[in-house]
JSON list of C-alpha atoms in Angstrom, two decimals:
[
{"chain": "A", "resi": 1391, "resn": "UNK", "atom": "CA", "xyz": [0.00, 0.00, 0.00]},
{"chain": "A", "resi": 1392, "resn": "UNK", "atom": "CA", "xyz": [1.89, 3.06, -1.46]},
{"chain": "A", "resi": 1393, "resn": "UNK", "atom": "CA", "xyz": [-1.60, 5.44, -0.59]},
{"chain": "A", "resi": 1394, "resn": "UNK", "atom": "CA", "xyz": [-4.34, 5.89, 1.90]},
{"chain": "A", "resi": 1395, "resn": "UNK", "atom": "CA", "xyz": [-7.61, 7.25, 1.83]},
{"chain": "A", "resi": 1396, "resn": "UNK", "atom": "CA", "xyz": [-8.81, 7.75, 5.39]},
{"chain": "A", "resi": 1397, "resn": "UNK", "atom": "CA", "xyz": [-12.17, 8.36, 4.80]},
{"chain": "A", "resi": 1398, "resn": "UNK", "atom": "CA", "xyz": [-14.81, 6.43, 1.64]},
{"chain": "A", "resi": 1399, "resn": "UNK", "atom": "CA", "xyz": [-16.24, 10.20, 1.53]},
{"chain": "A", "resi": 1400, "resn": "UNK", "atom": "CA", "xyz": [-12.40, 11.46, 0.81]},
{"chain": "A", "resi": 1401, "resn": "UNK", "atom": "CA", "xyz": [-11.48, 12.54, -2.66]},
{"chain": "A", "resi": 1402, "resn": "UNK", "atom": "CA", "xyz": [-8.12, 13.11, -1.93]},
{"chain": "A", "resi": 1403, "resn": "UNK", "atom": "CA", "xyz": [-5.43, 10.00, -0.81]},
{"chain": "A", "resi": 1404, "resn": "UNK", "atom": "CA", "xyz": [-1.85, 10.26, 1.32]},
{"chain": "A", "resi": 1405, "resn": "UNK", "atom": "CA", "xyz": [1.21, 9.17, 0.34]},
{"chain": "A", "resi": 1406, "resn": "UNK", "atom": "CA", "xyz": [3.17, 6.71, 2.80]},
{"chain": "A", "resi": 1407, "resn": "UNK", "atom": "CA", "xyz": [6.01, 7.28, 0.70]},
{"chain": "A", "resi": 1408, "resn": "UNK", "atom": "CA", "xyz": [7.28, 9.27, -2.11]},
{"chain": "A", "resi": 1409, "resn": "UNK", "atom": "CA", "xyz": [5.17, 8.78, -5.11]},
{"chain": "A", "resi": 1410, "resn": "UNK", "atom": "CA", "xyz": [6.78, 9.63, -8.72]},
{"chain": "A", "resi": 1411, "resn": "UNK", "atom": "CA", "xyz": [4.98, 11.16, -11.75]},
{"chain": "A", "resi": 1412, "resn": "UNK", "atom": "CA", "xyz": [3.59, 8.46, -14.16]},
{"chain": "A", "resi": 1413, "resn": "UNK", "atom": "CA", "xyz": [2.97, 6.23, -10.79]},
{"chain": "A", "resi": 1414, "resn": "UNK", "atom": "CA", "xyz": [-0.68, 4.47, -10.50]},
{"chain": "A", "resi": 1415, "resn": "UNK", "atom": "CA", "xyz": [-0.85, 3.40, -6.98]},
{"chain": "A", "resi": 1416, "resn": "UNK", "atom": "CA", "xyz": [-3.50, 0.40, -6.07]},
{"chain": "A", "resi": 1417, "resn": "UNK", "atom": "CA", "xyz": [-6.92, 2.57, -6.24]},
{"chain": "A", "resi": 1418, "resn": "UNK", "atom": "CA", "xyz": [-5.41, 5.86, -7.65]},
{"chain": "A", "resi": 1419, "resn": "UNK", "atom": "CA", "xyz": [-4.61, 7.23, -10.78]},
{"chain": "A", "resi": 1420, "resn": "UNK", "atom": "CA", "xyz": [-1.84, 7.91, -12.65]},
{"chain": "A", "resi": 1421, "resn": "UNK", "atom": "CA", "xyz": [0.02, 10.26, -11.19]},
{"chain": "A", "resi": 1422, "resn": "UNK", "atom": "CA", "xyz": [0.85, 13.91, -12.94]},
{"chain": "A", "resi": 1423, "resn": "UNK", "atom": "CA", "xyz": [3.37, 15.02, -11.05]},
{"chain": "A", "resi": 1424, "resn": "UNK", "atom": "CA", "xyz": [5.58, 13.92, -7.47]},
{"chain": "A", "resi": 1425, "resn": "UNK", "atom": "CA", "xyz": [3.77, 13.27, -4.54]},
{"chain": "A", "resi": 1426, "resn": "UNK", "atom": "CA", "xyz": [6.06, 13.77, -1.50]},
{"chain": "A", "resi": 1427, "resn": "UNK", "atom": "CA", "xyz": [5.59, 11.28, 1.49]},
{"chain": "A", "resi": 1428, "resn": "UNK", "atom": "CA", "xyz": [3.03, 12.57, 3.56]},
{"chain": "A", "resi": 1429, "resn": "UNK", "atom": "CA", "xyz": [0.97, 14.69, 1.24]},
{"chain": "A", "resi": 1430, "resn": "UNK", "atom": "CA", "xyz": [-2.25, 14.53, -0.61]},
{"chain": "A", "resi": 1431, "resn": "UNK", "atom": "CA", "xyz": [-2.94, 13.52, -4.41]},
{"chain": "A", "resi": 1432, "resn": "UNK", "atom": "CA", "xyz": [-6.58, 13.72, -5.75]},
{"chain": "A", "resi": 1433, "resn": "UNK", "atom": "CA", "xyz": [-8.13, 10.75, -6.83]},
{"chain": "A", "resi": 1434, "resn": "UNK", "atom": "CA", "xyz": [-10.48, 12.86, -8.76]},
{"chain": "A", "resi": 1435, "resn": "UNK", "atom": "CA", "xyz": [-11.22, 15.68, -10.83]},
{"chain": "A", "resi": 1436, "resn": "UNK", "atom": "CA", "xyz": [-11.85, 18.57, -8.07]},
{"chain": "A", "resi": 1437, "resn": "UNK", "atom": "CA", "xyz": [-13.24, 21.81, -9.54]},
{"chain": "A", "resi": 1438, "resn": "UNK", "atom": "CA", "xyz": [-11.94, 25.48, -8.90]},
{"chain": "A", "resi": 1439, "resn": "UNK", "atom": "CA", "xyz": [-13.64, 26.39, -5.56]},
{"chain": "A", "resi": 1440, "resn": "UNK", "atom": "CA", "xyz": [-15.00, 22.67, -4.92]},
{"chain": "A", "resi": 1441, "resn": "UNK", "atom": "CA", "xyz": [-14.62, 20.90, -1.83]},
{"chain": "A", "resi": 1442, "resn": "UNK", "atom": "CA", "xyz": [-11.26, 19.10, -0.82]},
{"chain": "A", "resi": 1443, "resn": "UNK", "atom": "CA", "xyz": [-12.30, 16.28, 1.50]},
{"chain": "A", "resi": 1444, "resn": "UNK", "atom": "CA", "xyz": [-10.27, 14.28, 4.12]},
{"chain": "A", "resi": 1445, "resn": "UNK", "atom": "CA", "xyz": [-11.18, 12.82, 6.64]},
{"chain": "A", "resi": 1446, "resn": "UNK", "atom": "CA", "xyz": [-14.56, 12.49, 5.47]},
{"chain": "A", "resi": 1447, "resn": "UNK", "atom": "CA", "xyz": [-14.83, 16.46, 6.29]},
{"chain": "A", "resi": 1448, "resn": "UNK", "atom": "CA", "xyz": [-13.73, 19.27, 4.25]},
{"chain": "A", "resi": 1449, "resn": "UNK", "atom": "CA", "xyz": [-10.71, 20.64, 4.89]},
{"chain": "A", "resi": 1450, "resn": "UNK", "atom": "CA", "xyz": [-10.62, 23.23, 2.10]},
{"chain": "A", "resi": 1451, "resn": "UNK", "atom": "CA", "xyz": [-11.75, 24.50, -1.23]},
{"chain": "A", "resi": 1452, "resn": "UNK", "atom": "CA", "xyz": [-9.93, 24.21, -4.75]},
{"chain": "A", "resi": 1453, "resn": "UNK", "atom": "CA", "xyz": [-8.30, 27.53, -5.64]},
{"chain": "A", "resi": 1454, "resn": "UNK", "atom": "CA", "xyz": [-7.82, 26.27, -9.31]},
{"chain": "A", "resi": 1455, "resn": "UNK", "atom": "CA", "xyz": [-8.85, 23.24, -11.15]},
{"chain": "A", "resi": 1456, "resn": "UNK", "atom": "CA", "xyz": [-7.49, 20.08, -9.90]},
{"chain": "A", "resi": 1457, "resn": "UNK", "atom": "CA", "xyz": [-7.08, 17.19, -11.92]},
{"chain": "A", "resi": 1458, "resn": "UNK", "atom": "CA", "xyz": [-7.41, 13.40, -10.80]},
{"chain": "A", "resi": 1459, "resn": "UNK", "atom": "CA", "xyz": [-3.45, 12.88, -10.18]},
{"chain": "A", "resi": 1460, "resn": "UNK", "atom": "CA", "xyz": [-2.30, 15.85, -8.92]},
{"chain": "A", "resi": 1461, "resn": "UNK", "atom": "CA", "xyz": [-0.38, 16.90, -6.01]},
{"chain": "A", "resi": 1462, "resn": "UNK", "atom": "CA", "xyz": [-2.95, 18.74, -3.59]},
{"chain": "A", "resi": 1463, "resn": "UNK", "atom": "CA", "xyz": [-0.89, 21.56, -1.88]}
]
């Protein structure tokens, strides 16, 4: 397990460990860019302004489009 999602309402996973671009963890997508160890990757297309979820709550809103992949930071 390279990725957890805490939560079944989450649309963003962790990374246990550093995750490379072009990576598709078990239950992820392909990955567009590095995910350092620790951090969040969406596992879905998240709209500018629309809801980042973890831990089944939200813990912040989109500032630009996010696409399924990407480093959330």
């Amino acid at each position: 397990m390279k990725t957890v999602q805490i939560h079944p309402r989450d649309n963003v996973a962790v990374a246990l460990e550093p995750l490379s671009r072009g990576a598709q963890p078990e239950d992820c997508p392909v990955l567009r860019e590095d995910v350092p160890q620790g951090h969040k990757l969406a596992l879905r297309d998240i709209p500018s302004g629309g809801e980042i979820v973890k831990y089944g709550c939200v813990i912040g809103f989109a500032k630009e489009d996010i696409q399924a992949g990407a480093w959330v930071h």
